[in-house]
Coordinates of C-alpha atoms in Angstrom, one line a residue:
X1 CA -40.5 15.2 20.1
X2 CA -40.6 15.5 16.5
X3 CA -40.3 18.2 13.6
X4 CA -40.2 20.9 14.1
X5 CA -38.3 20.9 17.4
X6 CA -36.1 18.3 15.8
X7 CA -34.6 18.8 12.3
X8 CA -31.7 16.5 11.4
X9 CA -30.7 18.8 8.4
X10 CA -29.4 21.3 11.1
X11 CA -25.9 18.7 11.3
X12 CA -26.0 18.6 7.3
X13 CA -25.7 22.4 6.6
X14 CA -22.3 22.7 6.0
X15 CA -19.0 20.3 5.5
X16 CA -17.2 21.0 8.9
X17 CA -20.3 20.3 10.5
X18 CA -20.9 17.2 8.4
X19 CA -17.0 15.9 9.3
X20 CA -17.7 16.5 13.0
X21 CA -20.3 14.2 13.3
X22 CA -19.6 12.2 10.7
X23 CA -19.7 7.7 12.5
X24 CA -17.9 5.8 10.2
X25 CA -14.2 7.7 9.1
X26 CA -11.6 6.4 7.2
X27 CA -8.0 6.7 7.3
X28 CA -4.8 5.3 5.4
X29 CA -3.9 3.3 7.8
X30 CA -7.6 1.6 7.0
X31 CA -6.1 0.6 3.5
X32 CA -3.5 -2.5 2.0
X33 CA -2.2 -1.9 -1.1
X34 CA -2.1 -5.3 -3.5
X35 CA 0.8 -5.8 -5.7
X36 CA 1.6 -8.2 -8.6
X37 CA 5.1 -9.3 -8.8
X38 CA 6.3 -11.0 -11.9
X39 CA 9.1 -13.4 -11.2
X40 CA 12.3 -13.4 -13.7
X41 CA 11.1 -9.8 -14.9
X42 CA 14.1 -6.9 -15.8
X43 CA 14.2 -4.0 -13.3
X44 CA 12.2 -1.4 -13.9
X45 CA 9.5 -3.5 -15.0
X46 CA 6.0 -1.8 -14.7
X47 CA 3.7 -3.2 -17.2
X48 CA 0.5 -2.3 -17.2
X49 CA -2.9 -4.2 -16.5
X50 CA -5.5 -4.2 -19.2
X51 CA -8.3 -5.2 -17.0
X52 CA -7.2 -3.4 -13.9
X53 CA -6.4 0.2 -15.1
X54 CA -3.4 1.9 -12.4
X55 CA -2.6 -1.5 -11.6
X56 CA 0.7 -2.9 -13.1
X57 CA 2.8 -6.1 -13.4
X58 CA 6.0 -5.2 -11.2
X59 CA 9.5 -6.4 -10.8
X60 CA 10.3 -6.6 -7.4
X61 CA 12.7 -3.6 -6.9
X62 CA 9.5 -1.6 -8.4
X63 CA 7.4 -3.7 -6.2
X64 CA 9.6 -1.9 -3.4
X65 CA 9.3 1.3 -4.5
X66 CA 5.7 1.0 -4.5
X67 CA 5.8 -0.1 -1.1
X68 CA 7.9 3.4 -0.3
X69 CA 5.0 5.2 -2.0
X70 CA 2.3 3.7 0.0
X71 CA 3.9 3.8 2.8
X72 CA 4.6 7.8 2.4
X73 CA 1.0 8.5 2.1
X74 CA -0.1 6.3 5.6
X75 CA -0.7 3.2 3.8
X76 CA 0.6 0.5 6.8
X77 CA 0.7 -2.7 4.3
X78 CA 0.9 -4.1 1.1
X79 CA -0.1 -7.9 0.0
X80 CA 2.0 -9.8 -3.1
X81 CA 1.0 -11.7 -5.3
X82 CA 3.3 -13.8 -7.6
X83 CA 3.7 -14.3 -11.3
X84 CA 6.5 -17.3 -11.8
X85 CA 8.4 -17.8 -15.2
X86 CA 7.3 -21.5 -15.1
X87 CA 4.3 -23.9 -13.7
X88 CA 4.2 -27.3 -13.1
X89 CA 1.1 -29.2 -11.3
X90 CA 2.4 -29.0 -8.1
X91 CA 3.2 -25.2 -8.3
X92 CA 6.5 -25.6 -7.3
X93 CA 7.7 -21.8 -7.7
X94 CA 5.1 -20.7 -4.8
X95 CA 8.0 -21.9 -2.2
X96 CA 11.0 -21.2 -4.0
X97 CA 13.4 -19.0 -2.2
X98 CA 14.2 -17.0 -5.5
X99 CA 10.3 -16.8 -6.4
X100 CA 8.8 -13.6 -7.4
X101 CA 7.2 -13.1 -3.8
X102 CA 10.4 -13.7 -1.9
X103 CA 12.2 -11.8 -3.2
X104 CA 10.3 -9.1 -3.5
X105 CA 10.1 -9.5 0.0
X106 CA 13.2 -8.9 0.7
X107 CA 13.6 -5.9 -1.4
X108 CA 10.8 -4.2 0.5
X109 CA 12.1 -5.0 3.9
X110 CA 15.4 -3.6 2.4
X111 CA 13.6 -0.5 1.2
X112 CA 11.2 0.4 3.8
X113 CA 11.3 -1.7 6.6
X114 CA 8.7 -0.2 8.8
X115 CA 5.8 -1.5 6.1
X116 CA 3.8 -4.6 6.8
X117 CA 4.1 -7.0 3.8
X118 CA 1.8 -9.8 3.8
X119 CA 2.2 -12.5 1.2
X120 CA -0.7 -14.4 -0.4
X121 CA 0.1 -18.2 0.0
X122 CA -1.9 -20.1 -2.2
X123 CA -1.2 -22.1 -5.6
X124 CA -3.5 -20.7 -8.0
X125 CA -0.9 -18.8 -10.0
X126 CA 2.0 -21.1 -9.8
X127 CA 0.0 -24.2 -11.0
X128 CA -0.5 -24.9 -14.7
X129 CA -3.6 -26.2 -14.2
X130 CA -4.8 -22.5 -12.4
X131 CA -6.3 -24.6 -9.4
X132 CA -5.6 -23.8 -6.0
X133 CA -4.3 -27.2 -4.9
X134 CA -2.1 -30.3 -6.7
X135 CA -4.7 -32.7 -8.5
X136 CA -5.9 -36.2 -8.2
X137 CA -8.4 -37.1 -10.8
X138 CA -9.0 -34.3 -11.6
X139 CA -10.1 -32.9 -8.0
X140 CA -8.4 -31.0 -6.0
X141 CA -6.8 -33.1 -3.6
X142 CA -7.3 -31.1 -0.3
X143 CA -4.6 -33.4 2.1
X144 CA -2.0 -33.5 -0.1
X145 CA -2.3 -29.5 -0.7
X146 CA -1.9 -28.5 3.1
X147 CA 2.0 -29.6 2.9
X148 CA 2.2 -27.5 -0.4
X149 CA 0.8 -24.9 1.5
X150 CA 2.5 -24.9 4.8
X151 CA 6.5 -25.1 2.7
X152 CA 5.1 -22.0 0.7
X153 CA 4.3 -20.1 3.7
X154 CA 7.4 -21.1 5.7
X155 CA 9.4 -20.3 2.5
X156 CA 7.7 -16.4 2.6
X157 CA 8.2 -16.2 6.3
X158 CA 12.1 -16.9 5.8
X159 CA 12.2 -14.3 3.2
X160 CA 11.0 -11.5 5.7
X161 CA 7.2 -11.7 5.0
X162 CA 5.7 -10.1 8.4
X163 CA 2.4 -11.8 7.9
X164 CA 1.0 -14.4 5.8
X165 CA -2.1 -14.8 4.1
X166 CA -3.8 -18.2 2.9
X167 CA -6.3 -17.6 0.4
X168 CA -6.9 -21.6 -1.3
X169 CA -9.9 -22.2 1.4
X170 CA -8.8 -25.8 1.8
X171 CA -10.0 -27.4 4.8
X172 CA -7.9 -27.0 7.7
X173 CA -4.8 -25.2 5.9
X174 CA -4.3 -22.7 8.4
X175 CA -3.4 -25.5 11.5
X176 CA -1.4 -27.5 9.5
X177 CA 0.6 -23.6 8.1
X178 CA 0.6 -22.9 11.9
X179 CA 2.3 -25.7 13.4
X180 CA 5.1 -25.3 10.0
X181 CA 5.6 -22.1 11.1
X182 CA 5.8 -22.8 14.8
X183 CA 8.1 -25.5 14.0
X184 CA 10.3 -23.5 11.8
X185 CA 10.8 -20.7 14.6
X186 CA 8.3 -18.7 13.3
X187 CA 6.0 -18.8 16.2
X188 CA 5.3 -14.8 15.9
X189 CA 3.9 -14.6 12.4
X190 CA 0.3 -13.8 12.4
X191 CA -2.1 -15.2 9.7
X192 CA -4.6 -13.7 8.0
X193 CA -6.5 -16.1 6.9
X194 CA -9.0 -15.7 3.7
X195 CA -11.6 -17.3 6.4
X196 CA -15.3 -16.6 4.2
X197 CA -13.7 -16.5 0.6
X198 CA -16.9 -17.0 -2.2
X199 CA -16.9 -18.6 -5.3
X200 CA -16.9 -15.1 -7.1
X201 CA -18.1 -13.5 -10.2
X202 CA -16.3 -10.6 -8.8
X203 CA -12.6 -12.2 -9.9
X204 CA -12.6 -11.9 -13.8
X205 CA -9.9 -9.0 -13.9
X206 CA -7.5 -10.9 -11.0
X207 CA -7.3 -13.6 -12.9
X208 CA -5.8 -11.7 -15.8
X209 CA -4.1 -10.2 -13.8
X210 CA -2.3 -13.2 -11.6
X211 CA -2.8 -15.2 -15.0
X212 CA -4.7 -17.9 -12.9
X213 CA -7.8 -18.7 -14.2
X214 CA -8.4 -22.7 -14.4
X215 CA -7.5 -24.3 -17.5
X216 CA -11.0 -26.8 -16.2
X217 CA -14.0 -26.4 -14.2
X218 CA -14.0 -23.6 -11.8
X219 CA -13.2 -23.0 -7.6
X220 CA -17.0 -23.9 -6.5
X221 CA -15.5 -27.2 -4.9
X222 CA -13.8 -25.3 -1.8
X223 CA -15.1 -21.8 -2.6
X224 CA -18.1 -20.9 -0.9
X225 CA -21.5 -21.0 -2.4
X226 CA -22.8 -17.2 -2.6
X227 CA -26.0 -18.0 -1.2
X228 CA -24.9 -19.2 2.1
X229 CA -24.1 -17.0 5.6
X230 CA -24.6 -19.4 8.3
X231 CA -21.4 -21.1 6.3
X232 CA -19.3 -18.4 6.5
X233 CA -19.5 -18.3 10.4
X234 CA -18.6 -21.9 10.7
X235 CA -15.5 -21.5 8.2
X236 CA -14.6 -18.1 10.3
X237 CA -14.6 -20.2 13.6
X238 CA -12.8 -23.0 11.8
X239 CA -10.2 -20.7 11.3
X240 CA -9.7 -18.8 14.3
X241 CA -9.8 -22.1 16.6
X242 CA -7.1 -23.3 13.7
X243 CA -5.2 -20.1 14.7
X244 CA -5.8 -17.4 12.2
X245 CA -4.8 -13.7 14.0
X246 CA -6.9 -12.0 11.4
X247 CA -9.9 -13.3 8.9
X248 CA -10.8 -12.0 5.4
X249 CA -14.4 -11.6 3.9
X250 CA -13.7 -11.3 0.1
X251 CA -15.2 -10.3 -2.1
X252 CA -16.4 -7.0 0.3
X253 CA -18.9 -4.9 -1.3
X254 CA -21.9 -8.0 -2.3
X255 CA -20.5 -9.6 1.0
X256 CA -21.2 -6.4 2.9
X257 CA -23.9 -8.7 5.5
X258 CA -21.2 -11.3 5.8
X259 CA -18.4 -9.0 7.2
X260 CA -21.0 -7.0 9.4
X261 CA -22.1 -10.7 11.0
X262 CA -18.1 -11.3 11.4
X263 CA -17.6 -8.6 13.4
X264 CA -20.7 -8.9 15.3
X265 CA -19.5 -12.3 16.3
X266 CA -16.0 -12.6 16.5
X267 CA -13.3 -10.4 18.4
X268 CA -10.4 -11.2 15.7
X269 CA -9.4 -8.1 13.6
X270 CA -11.9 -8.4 10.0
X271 CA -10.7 -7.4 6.8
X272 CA -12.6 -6.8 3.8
X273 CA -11.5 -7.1 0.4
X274 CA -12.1 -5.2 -2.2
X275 CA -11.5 -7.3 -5.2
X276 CA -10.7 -7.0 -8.9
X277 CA -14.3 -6.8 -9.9
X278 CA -15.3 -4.0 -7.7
X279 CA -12.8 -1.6 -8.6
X280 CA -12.8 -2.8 -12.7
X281 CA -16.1 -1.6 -12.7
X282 CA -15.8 2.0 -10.9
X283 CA -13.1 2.2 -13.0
X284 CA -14.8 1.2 -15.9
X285 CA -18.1 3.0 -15.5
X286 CA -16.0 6.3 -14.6
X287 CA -14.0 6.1 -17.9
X288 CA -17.3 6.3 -19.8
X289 CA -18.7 9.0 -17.7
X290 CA -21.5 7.2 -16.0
X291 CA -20.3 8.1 -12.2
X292 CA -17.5 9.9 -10.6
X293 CA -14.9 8.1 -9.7
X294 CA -13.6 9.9 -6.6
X295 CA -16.9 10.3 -5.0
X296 CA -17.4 6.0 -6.1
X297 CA -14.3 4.8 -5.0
X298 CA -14.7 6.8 -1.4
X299 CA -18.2 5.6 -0.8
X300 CA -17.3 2.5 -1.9
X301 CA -14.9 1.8 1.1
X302 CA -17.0 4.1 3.2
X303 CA -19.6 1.5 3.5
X304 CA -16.9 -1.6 4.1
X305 CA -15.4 0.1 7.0
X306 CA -19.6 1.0 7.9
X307 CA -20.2 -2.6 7.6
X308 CA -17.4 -3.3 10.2
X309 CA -14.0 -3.7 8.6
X310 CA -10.9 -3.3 10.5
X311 CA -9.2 -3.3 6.9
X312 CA -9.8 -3.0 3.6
X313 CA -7.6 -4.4 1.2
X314 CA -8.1 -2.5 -2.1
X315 CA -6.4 -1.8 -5.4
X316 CA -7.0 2.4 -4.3
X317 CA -5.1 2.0 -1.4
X318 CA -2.9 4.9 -2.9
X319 CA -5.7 7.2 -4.6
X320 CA -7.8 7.0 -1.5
X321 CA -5.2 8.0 1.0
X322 CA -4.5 11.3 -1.6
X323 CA -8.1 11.7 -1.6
X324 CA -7.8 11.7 2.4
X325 CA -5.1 13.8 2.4
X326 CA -6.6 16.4 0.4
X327 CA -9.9 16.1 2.4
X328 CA -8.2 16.8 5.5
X329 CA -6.2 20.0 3.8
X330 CA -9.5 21.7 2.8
X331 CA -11.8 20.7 5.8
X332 CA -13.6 17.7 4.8
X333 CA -14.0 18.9 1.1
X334 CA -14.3 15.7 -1.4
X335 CA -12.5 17.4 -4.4
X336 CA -9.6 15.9 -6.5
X337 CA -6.2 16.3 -6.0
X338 CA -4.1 18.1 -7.8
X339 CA -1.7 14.5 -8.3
X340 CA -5.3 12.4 -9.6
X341 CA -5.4 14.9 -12.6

């Protein structure tokens, strides 16, 4: 039967209706809240961004109360990312019990207990070379990284991290950070493994932000190749027989395909992330008045959940969960709230 026995405007006419039947929903507890953490930094320290505006270079006891605020509007988890005061080629800092990370940690376990932190464990930002592994003529030598690796994580476990999260996509990192873990008594500490991570475009504000952007070359040697899918399902099942617990498709919104064929295939929890690219240029195109940014950001992460995210990892984590908050205060209505401005 067609029109005009059937009319699908009849479940559009008005915003309860429109809730009710909406498929794809999002909640807070959808959403992980990144966080830089600068090592050696005064308290108090919140510096802003340039790149990423409402995002902020943090000290770790500010780190921690940014955890509390997340955490006070549903958000279940936040993921660090270090700053050290010093680099050397080996990246040293990454697995130093005093590094930025840990103890920022440690002041959020202190401070809110019940969040999930998850720390990034690569190299990137600790090496002075800005390369995701320790060099041999000037390569990245893969072998030689996966010890690096497994100490940092080991070293982010000890300092309370719940869950860690290797992002370097060298080849089979996650094994040899399992069995380190496993070893060390850490045989309950999931991994969320950056499983189909793509040599980006998308990046250019995170690496201001983490100061980590190559001093030579660029990632494409162990990043993936933005042409390829079929790739990105043999690095996902790399990972999972390795022992991930949960597997990352970043970037999320160009990558959309990728993290819909993830799910479709795999029965490991998917998260997408939403990276420094995507939200730079909401933000950006919203400063100038070209699109709204409530209405971009929500439909933004609308379409990662859509696409079959279990979690989105997204610099709005705490915007969007007001935004929710608000919605669900006034029936489904997509106005600002009052604490957006």
């Amino acid at each position: 039967m067609a029109f005009p026995i059937h009319r699908a405007r009849r479940l559009r006419m008005s915003p309860t209706i429109r809730h009710m039947v909406r498929e794809t929903a999002l909640t807070p507890h959808d959403f992980i809240l990144p966080l830089f953490v600068v090592g050696g930094s005064d308290a108090g320290t919140k510096k802003p961004i340039k790149s990423m505006p409402g995002c902020y270079h943090v000290s770790p006891d500010v780190a921690a109360q940014m955890a509390q605020e997340a955490h006070s509007v549903g958000i279940p988890g936040i993921i660090l990312f270090g700053l050290p005061v010093r680099k050397d080629p080996y990246g040293s800092r990454a697995w130093a019990d005093d590094g930025a990370v840990q103890r920022a940690a440690r002041e959020i376990k202190a401070a809110q207990p019940e969040i999930c932190v998850i720390c990034d464990t690569c190299l990137c930002e600790y090496t002075d070379h800005g390369h995701c592994g320790v060099l041999k003529d000037c390569t990245v030598d893969n072998d030689a990284t996966l010890e690096l690796l497994a100490k940092t994580a080991v070293s982010q476990a000890r300092a309370g991290a719940d869950m860690v999260a290797p992002s370097d996509m060298m080849d089979g990192r996650v094994a040899a950070i399992r069995r380190a873990l496993d070893e060390n008594g850490f045989i309950n500490k999931p991994i969320m493994s950056y499983a189909a991570k793509y040599a980006s475009s998308f990046y250019g504000p995170f690496r201001e932000a983490a100061e980590c952007a190559p001093s030579f070359g660029d990632r494409r040697g162990y990043q993936m190749d933005p042409g390829n899918a079929r790739e990105a399902i043999r690095e996902v099942a790399l990972d999972i027989e390795e022992g991930a617990d949960i597997v990352i498709v970043k970037p999320a919104l160009p990558y959309l395909d990728i993290i819909k064929i993830t799910r479709d295939t795999f029965s490991v929890p998917v998260a997408g992330y939403q990276v420094s690219g995507e939200y730079a240029q909401i933000k950006g195109a919203a400063a100038i008045g070209l699109v709204d940014e409530i209405s971009n950001m929500m439909e933004s992460l609308t379409s990662i959940k859509r696409a079959g995210a279990d979690m989105i990892i997204t610099y709005f984590a705490i915007d969007a969960a007001k935004v929710l908050a608000h919605q669900m205060m006034n029936n489904g209505y997509c106005g600002k709230p009052a604490e957006l401005g």
